[in-house]
Coordinates of C-alpha atoms in Angstrom, one line a residue:
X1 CA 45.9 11.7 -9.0
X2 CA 49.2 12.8 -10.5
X3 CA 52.5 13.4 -9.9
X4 CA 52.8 17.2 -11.0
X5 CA 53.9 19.9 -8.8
X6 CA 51.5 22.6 -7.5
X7 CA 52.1 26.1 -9.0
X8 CA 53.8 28.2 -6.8
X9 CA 52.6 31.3 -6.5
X10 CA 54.1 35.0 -5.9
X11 CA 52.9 37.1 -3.3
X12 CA 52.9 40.0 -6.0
X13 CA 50.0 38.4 -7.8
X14 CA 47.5 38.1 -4.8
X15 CA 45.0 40.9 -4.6
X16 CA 43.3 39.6 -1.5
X17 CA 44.6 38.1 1.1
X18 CA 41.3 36.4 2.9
X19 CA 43.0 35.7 6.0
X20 CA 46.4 36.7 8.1
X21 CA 47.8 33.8 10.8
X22 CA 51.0 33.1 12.1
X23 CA 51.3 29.6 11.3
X24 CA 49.0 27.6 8.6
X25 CA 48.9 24.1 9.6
X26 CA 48.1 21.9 6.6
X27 CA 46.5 18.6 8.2
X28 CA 45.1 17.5 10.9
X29 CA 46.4 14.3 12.1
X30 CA 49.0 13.5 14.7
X31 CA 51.7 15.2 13.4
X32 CA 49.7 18.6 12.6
X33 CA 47.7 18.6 15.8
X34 CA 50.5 18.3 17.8
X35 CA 52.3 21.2 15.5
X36 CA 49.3 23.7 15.6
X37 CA 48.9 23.1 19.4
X38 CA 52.6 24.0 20.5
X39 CA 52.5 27.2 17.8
X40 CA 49.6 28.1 19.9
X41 CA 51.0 27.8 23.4
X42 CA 54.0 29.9 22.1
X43 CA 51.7 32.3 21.6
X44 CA 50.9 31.9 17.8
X45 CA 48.0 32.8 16.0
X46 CA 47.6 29.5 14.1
X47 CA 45.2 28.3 11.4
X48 CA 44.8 25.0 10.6
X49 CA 43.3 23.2 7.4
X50 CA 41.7 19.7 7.3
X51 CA 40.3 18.4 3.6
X52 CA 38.2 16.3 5.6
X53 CA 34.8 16.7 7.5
X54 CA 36.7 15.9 11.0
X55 CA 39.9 15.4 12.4
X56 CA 42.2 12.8 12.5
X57 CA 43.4 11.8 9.3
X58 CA 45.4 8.4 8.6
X59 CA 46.6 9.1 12.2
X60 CA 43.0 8.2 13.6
X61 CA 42.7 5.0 11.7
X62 CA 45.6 3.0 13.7
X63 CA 45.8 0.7 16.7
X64 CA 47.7 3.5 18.8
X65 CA 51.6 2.3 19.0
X66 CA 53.6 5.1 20.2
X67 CA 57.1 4.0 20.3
X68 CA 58.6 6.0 23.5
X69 CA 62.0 5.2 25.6
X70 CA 64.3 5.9 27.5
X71 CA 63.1 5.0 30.8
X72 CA 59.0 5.7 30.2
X73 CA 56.5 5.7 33.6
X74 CA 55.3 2.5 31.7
X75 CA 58.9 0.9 31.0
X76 CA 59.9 1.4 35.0
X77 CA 56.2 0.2 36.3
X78 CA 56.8 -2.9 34.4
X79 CA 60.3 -3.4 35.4
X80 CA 61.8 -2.6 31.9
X81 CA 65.4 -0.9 32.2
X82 CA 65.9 1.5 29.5
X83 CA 67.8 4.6 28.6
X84 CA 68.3 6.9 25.9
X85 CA 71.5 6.2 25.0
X86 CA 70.0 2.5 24.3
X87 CA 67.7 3.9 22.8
X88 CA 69.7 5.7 20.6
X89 CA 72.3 3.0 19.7
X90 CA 69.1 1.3 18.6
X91 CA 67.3 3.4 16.1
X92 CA 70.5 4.2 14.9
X93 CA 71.6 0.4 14.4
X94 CA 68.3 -0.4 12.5
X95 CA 67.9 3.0 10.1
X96 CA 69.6 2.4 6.2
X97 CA 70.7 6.5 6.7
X98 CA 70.2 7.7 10.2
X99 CA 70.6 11.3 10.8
X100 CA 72.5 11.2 14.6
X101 CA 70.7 15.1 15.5
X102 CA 67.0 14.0 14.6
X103 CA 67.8 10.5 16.3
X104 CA 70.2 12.0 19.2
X105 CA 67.1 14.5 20.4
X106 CA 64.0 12.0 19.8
X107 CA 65.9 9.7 22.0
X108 CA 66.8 12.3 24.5
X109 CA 63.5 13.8 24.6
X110 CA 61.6 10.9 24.6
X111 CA 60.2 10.8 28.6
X112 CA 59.4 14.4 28.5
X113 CA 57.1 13.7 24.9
X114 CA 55.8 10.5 26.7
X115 CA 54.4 12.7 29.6
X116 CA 53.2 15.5 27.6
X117 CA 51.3 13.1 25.6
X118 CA 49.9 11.7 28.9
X119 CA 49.0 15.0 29.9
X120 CA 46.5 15.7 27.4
X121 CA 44.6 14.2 29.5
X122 CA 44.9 9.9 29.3
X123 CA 47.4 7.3 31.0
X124 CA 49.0 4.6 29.2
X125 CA 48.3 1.0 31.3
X126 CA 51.1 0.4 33.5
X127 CA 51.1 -3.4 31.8
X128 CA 53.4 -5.4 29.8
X129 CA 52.2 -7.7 27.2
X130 CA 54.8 -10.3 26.4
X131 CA 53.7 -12.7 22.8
X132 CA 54.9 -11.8 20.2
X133 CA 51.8 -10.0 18.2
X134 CA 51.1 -7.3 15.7
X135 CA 49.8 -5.0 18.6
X136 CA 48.3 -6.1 22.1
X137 CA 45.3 -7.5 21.9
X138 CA 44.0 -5.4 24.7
X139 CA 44.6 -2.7 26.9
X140 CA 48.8 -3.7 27.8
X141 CA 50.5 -0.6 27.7
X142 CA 53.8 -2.1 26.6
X143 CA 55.7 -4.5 24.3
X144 CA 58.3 -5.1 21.9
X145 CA 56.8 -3.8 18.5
X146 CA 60.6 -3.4 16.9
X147 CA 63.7 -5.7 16.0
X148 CA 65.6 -4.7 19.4
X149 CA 65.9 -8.2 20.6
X150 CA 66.4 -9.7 17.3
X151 CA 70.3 -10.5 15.9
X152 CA 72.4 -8.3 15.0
X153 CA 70.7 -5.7 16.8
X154 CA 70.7 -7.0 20.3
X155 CA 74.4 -6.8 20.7
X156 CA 74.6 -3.5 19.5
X157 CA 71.9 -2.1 21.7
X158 CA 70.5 -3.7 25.0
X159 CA 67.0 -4.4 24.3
X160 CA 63.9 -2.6 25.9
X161 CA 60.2 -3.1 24.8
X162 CA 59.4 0.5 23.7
X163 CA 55.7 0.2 22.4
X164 CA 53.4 2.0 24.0
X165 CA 50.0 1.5 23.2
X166 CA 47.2 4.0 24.3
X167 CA 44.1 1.9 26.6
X168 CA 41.9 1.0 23.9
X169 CA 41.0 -2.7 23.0
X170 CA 41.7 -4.0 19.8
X171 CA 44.2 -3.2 16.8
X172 CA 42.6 -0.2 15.0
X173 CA 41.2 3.1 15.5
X174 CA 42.6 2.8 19.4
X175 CA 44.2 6.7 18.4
X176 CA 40.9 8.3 17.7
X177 CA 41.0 8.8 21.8
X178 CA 44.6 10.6 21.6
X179 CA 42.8 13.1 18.4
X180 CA 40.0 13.9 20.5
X181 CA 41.6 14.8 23.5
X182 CA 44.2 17.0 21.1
X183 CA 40.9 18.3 19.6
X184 CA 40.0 19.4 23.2
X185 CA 43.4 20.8 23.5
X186 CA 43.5 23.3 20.1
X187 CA 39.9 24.5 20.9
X188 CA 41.1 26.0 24.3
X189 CA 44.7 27.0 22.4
X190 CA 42.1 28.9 20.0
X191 CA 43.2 27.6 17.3
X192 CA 41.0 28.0 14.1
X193 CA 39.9 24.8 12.7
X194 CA 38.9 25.2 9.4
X195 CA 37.6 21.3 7.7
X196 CA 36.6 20.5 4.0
X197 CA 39.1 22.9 3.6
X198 CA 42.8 21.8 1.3
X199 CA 45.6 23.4 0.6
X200 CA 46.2 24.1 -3.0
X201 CA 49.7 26.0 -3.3
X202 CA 52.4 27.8 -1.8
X203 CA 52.9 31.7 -1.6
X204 CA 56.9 32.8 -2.0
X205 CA 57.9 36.3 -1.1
X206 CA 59.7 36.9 -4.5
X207 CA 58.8 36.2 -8.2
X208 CA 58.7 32.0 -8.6
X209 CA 60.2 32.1 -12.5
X210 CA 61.1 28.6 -13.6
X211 CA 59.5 26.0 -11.6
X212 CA 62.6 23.8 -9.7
X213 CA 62.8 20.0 -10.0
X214 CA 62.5 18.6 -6.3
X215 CA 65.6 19.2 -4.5
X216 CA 66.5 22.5 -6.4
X217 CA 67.8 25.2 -4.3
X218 CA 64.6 27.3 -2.8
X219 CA 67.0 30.4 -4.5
X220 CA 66.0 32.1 -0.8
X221 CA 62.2 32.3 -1.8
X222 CA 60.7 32.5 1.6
X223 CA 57.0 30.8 2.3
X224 CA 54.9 33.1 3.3
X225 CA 51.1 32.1 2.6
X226 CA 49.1 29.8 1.2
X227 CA 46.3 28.8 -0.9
X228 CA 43.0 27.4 0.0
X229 CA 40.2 25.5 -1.5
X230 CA 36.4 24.8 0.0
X231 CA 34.2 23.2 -2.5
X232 CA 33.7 26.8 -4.7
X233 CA 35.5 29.1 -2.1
X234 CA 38.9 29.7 -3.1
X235 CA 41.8 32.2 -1.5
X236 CA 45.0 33.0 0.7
X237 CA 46.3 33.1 4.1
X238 CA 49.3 35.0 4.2
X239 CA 51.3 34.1 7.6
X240 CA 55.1 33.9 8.6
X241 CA 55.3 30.1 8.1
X242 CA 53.7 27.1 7.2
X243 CA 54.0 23.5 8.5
X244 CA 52.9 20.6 6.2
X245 CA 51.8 17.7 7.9
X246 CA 49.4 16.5 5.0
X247 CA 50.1 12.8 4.9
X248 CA 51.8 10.3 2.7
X249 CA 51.1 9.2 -1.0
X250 CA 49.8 5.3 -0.6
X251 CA 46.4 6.6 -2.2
X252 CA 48.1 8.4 -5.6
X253 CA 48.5 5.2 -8.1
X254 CA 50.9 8.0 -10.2
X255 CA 53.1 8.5 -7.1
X256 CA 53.4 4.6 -6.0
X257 CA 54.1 3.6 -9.6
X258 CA 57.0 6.1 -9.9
X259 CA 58.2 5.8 -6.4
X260 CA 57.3 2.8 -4.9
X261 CA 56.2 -0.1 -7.7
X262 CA 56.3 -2.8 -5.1
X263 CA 53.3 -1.3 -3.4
X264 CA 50.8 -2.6 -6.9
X265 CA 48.0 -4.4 -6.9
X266 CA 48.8 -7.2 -4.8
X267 CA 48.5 -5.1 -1.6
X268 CA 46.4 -3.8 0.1
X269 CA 47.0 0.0 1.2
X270 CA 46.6 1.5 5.0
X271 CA 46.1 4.8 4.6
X272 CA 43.4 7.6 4.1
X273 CA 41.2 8.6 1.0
X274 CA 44.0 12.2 1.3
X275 CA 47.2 10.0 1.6
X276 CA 47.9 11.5 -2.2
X277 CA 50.9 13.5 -1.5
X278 CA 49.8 16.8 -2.3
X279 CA 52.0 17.8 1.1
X280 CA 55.4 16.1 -0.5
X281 CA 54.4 17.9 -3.8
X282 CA 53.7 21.0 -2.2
X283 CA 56.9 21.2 -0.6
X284 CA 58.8 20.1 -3.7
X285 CA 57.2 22.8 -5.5
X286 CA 59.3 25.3 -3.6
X287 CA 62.8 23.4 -3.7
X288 CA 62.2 21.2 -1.1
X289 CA 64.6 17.9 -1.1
X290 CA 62.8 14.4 -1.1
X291 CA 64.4 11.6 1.1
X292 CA 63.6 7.5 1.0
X293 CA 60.8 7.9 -1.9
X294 CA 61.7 4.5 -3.0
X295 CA 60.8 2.9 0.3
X296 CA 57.7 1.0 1.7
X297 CA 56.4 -0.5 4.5
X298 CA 54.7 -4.0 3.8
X299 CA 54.0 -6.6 5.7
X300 CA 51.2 -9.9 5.9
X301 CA 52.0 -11.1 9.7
X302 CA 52.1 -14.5 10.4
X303 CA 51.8 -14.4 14.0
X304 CA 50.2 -14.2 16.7
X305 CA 50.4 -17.3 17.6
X306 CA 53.8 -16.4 18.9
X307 CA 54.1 -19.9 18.4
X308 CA 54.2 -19.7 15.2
X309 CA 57.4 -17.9 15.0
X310 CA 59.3 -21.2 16.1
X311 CA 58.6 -22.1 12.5
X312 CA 61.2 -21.5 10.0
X313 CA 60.7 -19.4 7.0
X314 CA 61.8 -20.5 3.6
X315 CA 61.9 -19.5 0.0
X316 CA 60.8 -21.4 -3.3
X317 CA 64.5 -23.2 -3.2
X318 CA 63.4 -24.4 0.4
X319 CA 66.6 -22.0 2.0
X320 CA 65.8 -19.9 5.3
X321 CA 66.4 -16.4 4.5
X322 CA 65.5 -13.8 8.1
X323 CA 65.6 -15.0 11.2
X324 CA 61.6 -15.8 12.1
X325 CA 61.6 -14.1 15.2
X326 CA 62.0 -10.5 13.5
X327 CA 59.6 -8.0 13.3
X328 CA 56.8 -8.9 10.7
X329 CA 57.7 -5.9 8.2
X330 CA 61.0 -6.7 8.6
X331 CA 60.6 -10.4 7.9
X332 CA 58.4 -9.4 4.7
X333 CA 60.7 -6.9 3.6
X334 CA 63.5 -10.1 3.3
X335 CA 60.4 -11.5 1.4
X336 CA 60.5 -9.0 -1.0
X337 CA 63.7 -9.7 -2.0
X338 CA 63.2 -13.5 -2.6
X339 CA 63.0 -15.1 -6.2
X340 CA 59.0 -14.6 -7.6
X341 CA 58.6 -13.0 -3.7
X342 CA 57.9 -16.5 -2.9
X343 CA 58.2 -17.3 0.5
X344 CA 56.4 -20.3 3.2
X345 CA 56.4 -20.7 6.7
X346 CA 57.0 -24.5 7.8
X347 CA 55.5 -25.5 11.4
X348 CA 55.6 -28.8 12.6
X349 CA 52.4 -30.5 14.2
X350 CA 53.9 -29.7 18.1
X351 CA 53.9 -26.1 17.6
X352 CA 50.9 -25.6 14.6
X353 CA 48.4 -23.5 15.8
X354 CA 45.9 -21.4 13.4
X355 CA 45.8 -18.0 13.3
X356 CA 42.4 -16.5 14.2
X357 CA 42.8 -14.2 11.2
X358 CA 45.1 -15.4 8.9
X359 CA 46.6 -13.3 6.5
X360 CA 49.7 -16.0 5.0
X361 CA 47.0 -18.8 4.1
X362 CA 47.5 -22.5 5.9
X363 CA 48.5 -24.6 2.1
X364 CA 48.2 -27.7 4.0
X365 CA 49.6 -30.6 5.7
X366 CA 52.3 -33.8 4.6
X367 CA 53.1 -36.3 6.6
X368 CA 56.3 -36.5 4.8
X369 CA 59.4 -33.6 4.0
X370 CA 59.6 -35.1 0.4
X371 CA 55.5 -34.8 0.2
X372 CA 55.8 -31.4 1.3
X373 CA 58.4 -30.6 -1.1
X374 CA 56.8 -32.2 -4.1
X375 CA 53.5 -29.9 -3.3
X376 CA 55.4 -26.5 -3.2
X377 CA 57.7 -27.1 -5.6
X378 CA 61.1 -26.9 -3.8
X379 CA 63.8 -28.9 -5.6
X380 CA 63.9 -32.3 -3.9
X381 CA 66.1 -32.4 -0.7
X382 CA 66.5 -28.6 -0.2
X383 CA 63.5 -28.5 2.1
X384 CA 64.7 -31.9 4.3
X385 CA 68.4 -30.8 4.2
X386 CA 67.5 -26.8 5.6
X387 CA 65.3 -28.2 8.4
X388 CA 67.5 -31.2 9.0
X389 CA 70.3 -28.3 10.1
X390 CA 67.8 -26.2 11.6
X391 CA 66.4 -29.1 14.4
X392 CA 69.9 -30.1 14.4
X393 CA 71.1 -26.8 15.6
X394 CA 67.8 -26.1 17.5
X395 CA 68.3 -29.2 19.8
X396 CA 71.8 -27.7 20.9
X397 CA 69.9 -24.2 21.6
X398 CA 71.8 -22.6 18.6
X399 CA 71.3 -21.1 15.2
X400 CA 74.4 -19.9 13.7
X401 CA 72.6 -19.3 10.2
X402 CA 70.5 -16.4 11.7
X403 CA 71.0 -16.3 15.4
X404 CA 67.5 -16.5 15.6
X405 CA 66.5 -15.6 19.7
X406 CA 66.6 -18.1 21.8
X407 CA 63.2 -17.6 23.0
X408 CA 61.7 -18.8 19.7
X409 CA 64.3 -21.7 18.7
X410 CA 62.5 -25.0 19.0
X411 CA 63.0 -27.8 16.6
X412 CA 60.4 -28.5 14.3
X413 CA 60.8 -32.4 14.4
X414 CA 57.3 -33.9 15.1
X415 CA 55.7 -34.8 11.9
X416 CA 53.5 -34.2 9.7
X417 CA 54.0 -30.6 9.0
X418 CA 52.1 -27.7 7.6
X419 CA 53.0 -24.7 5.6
X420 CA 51.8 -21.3 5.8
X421 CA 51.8 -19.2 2.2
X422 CA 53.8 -16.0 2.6
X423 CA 54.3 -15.3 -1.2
X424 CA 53.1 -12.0 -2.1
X425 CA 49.6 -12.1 -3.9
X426 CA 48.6 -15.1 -2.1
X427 CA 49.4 -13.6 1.4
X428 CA 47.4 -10.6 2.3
X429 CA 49.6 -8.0 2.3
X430 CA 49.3 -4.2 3.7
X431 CA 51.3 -1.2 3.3
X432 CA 51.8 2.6 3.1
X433 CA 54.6 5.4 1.7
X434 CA 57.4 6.3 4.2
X435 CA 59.2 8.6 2.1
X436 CA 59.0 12.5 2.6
X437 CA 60.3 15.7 2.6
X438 CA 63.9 16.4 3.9
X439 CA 63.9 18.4 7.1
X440 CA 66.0 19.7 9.6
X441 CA 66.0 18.2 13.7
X442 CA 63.2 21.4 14.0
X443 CA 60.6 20.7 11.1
X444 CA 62.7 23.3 8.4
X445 CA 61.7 21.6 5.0
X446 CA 65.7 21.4 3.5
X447 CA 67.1 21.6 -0.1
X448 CA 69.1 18.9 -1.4
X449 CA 72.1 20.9 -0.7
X450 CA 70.8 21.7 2.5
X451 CA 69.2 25.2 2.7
X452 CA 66.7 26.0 4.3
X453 CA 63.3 26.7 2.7
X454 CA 62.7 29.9 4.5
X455 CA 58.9 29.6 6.1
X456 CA 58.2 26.3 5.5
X457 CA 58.2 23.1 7.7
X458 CA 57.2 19.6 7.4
X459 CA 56.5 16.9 9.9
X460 CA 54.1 13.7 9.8
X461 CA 54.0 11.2 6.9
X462 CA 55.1 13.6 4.2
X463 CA 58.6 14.3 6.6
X464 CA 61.5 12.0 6.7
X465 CA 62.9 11.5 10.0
X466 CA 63.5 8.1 12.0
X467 CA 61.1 5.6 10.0
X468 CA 63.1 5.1 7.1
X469 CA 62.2 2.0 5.6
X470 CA 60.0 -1.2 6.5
X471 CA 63.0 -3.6 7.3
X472 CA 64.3 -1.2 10.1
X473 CA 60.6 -0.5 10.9
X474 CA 58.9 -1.1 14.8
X475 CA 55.1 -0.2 15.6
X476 CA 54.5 3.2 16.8
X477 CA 57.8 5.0 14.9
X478 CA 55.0 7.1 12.8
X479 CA 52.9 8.1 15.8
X480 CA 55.8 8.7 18.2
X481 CA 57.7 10.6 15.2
X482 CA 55.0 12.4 13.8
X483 CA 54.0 13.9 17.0
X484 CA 57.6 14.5 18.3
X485 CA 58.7 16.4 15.3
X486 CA 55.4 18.2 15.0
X487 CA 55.6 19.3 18.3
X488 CA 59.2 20.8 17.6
X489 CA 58.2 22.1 14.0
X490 CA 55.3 24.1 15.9
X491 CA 57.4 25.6 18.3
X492 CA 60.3 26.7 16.4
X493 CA 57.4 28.1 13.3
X494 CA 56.2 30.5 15.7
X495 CA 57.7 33.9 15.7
X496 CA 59.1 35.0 18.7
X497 CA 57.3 36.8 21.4

């Protein structure tokens, strides 16, 4: 692996172009299915590479979370009010740097993408789930998979469950169905399929010279080709665009250690054997601007039980730090940011109740507060004095420390107690690469100062749109995202007809 740009290569130095399309597609998970399919229906010839043996890519390997609003089939069947302003005070509320356009149109559009996902050919379950979990255990169509009812974000935007998972049972591989039907969908489109086949580098229209650092102006090189690899077989495609929808960079050690340290050995990575990169390098080889590089999503849920989540979280100097009741990327991102990334949940013996799976580790149990604080460490009366204010506060239905949801505020008063391990290294933490490519509302791969790369588009993993870090993070962003914004970048990569 490495962390070196691609050549770029002028169009003056090809002798044989092996191919001619419209549109090169580079990837075929959610992001460039949906891209290759819209090119197609607008009438482009379209060409789309896979380094794999089959389709799917990271995209295939989740539990199917899309997150849609707005006022979804599923949202009104289940007697969920929501809107797209909501919607949009929402995501906008929760992102570190939202971009208003990108947010503004995902929001707007986000009924019409939920149908035209349903019409390739499935329904989401007209069901609600309503515990808190990492994804429905079964076939619920709905839940809350995001921060919308957690402080401050609930008085800024009314809350509205938003994920949308497809009918599969179980919390992985439940978007293989959604790839297969879009497989179904490209071979009538006729698009060309072409697996065990990557993308090495990028064709300009005009001599590359000096190489730019990422961000660089493009210097009005347009994209217009690419270069292929299968096994021996090398060559180029020349064609009026290209959309990159290759993938993050969780697999390239070079990459994570550069960009995102906190995703080391301690974790383990979600993502696919050709989550290396090569699509962010690609398009930085031509100018293109990186965004949010520096940020990851991890995460080691404690719950379900949602009854865990009555708990309250602590550091090593037995102080709360997140309210419990926030989404479990959100709550390990505060974790993160705690001395040694030291963290325990405390549960009293009314509301313990083991995880089936657990990824934070049960310590033990104390009869006593002091015990307990003697056995983690925690200086001597921290612990006792932080959930003496929490039960006191509890009992009176409040929490002014982190206006934790009333839903979730019990006091934790019944001894003995347990405590969960949420330190990283002990607690089995997961993550993946959210930072990508700068691009435009339409897919347009941008230079730092805001040029267009001419020809070339980006959408998926290696974009960066609405997922923007793991603290503002809710299930189904990537899917929904990826799929929206590939959808868009397909349409607006095919030439005009």
């Amino acid at each position: 692996m490495s962390t070196e740009l691609p050549d770029v290569v002028s169009a003056s130095s090809v002798d044989v172009w092996t191919d001619e399309a419209d549109v090169v597609v580079v990837g075929f998970g959610i992001a460039g299915a949906c891209a290759a399919l819209e090119a197609a229906r607008a009438g482009a010839r379209v060409v789309l590479l896979e380094r794999a043996a089959v389709h799917g890519g990271t995209s295939a390997m989740s539990g199917g979370h899309f997150y849609l609003g707005g006022g979804t089939a599923v949202q009104k069947a289940t007697g969920h009010d929501d809107s797209a302003d909501e919607m949009y005070k929402y995501l906008m509320a929760v992102s570190r740097d939202p971009e208003p356009d990108k947010i503004r149109a995902f929001c707007d559009d986000s009924v019409s993408h939920f149908d035209w996902i349903e019409s390739l050919g499935f329904e989401f379950e007209r069901s609600f789930y309503p515990e808190k979990a990492v994804i429905q255990p079964g076939t619920q169509g709905l839940m809350f998979t995001g921060n919308e009812k957690v402080w401050p974000f609930r008085d800024q935007a009314v809350p509205a469950p938003r994920g949308h998972k497809v009918p599969v049972p179980g919390d992985t591989g439940g978007t293989q169905m959604v790839m297969d039907l879009l497989r179904e969908r490209l071979d009538e489109a006729g698009v060309a399929v072409r697996y065990e086949t990557g993308a090495t580098h990028l064709v300009v229209s005009t001599e590359p010279g000096d190489r730019p650092h990422p961000g660089d102006q493009a210097q009005s090189r347009s994209v217009i080709g690419i270069g292929w690899r299968r096994f021996d077989e090398r060559g180029f495609i020349r064609s009026t665009s290209v959309v990159i929808a290759a993938g993050g960079f969780v697999m390239n050690a070079e990459m994570v250690a550069a960009n995102v340290p906190q995703l080391g050995s301690k974790l383990f990575t979600l993502g696919s054997t050709y989550d290396d990169g090569l699509g962010i390098r690609l398009g930085a080889s031509v100018g293109g601007a990186l965004r949010h590089m520096d940020q990851p999503f991890i995460t080691a849920p404690f719950y379900p039980p949602s009854k865990l989540v009555t708990g309250i979280v602590v550091n090593k100097n037995g102080d709360r730090f997140v309210a419990e009741d926030s989404y479990h990327s959100r709550t390990s991102g505060f974790v993160m940011d705690q001395p040694d990334r030291a963290a325990y949940l405390i549960v009293d013996s009314a509301h313990i109740e083991h995880p089936d799976f657990p990824l934070a580790p049960f310590i033990d149990g104390w009869e006593t507060i002091a015990e307990m604080e003697t056995a983690l460490g925690i200086p001597t009366g921290r612990l006792d004095a932080t959930l003496s204010a929490y039960n006191e506060n509890a009992a009176k239905g409040d929490d002014p420390d982190f206006h934790k949801h009333p839903d979730w505020l019990e006091a934790q008063d019944h001894g003995p107690w347990g405590a969960y391990d949420l330190t990283l290294g002990n607690a089995l933490y997961a993550g993946f690469t959210i930072g990508g490519l700068r691009t435009s509302v339409d897919g347009q791969v941008l230079t730092e100062s805001g040029d267009t790369v001419p020809g070339l588009y980006a959408a998926g993993a290696c974009a960066a749109n609405i997922a923007q870090d793991g603290k503002g993070y809710a299930s189904g962003t990537q899917l929904a995202e990826g799929s929206y914004f590939g959808r868009r970048a397909g349409r607006h990569a095919a030439p005009p007809r």
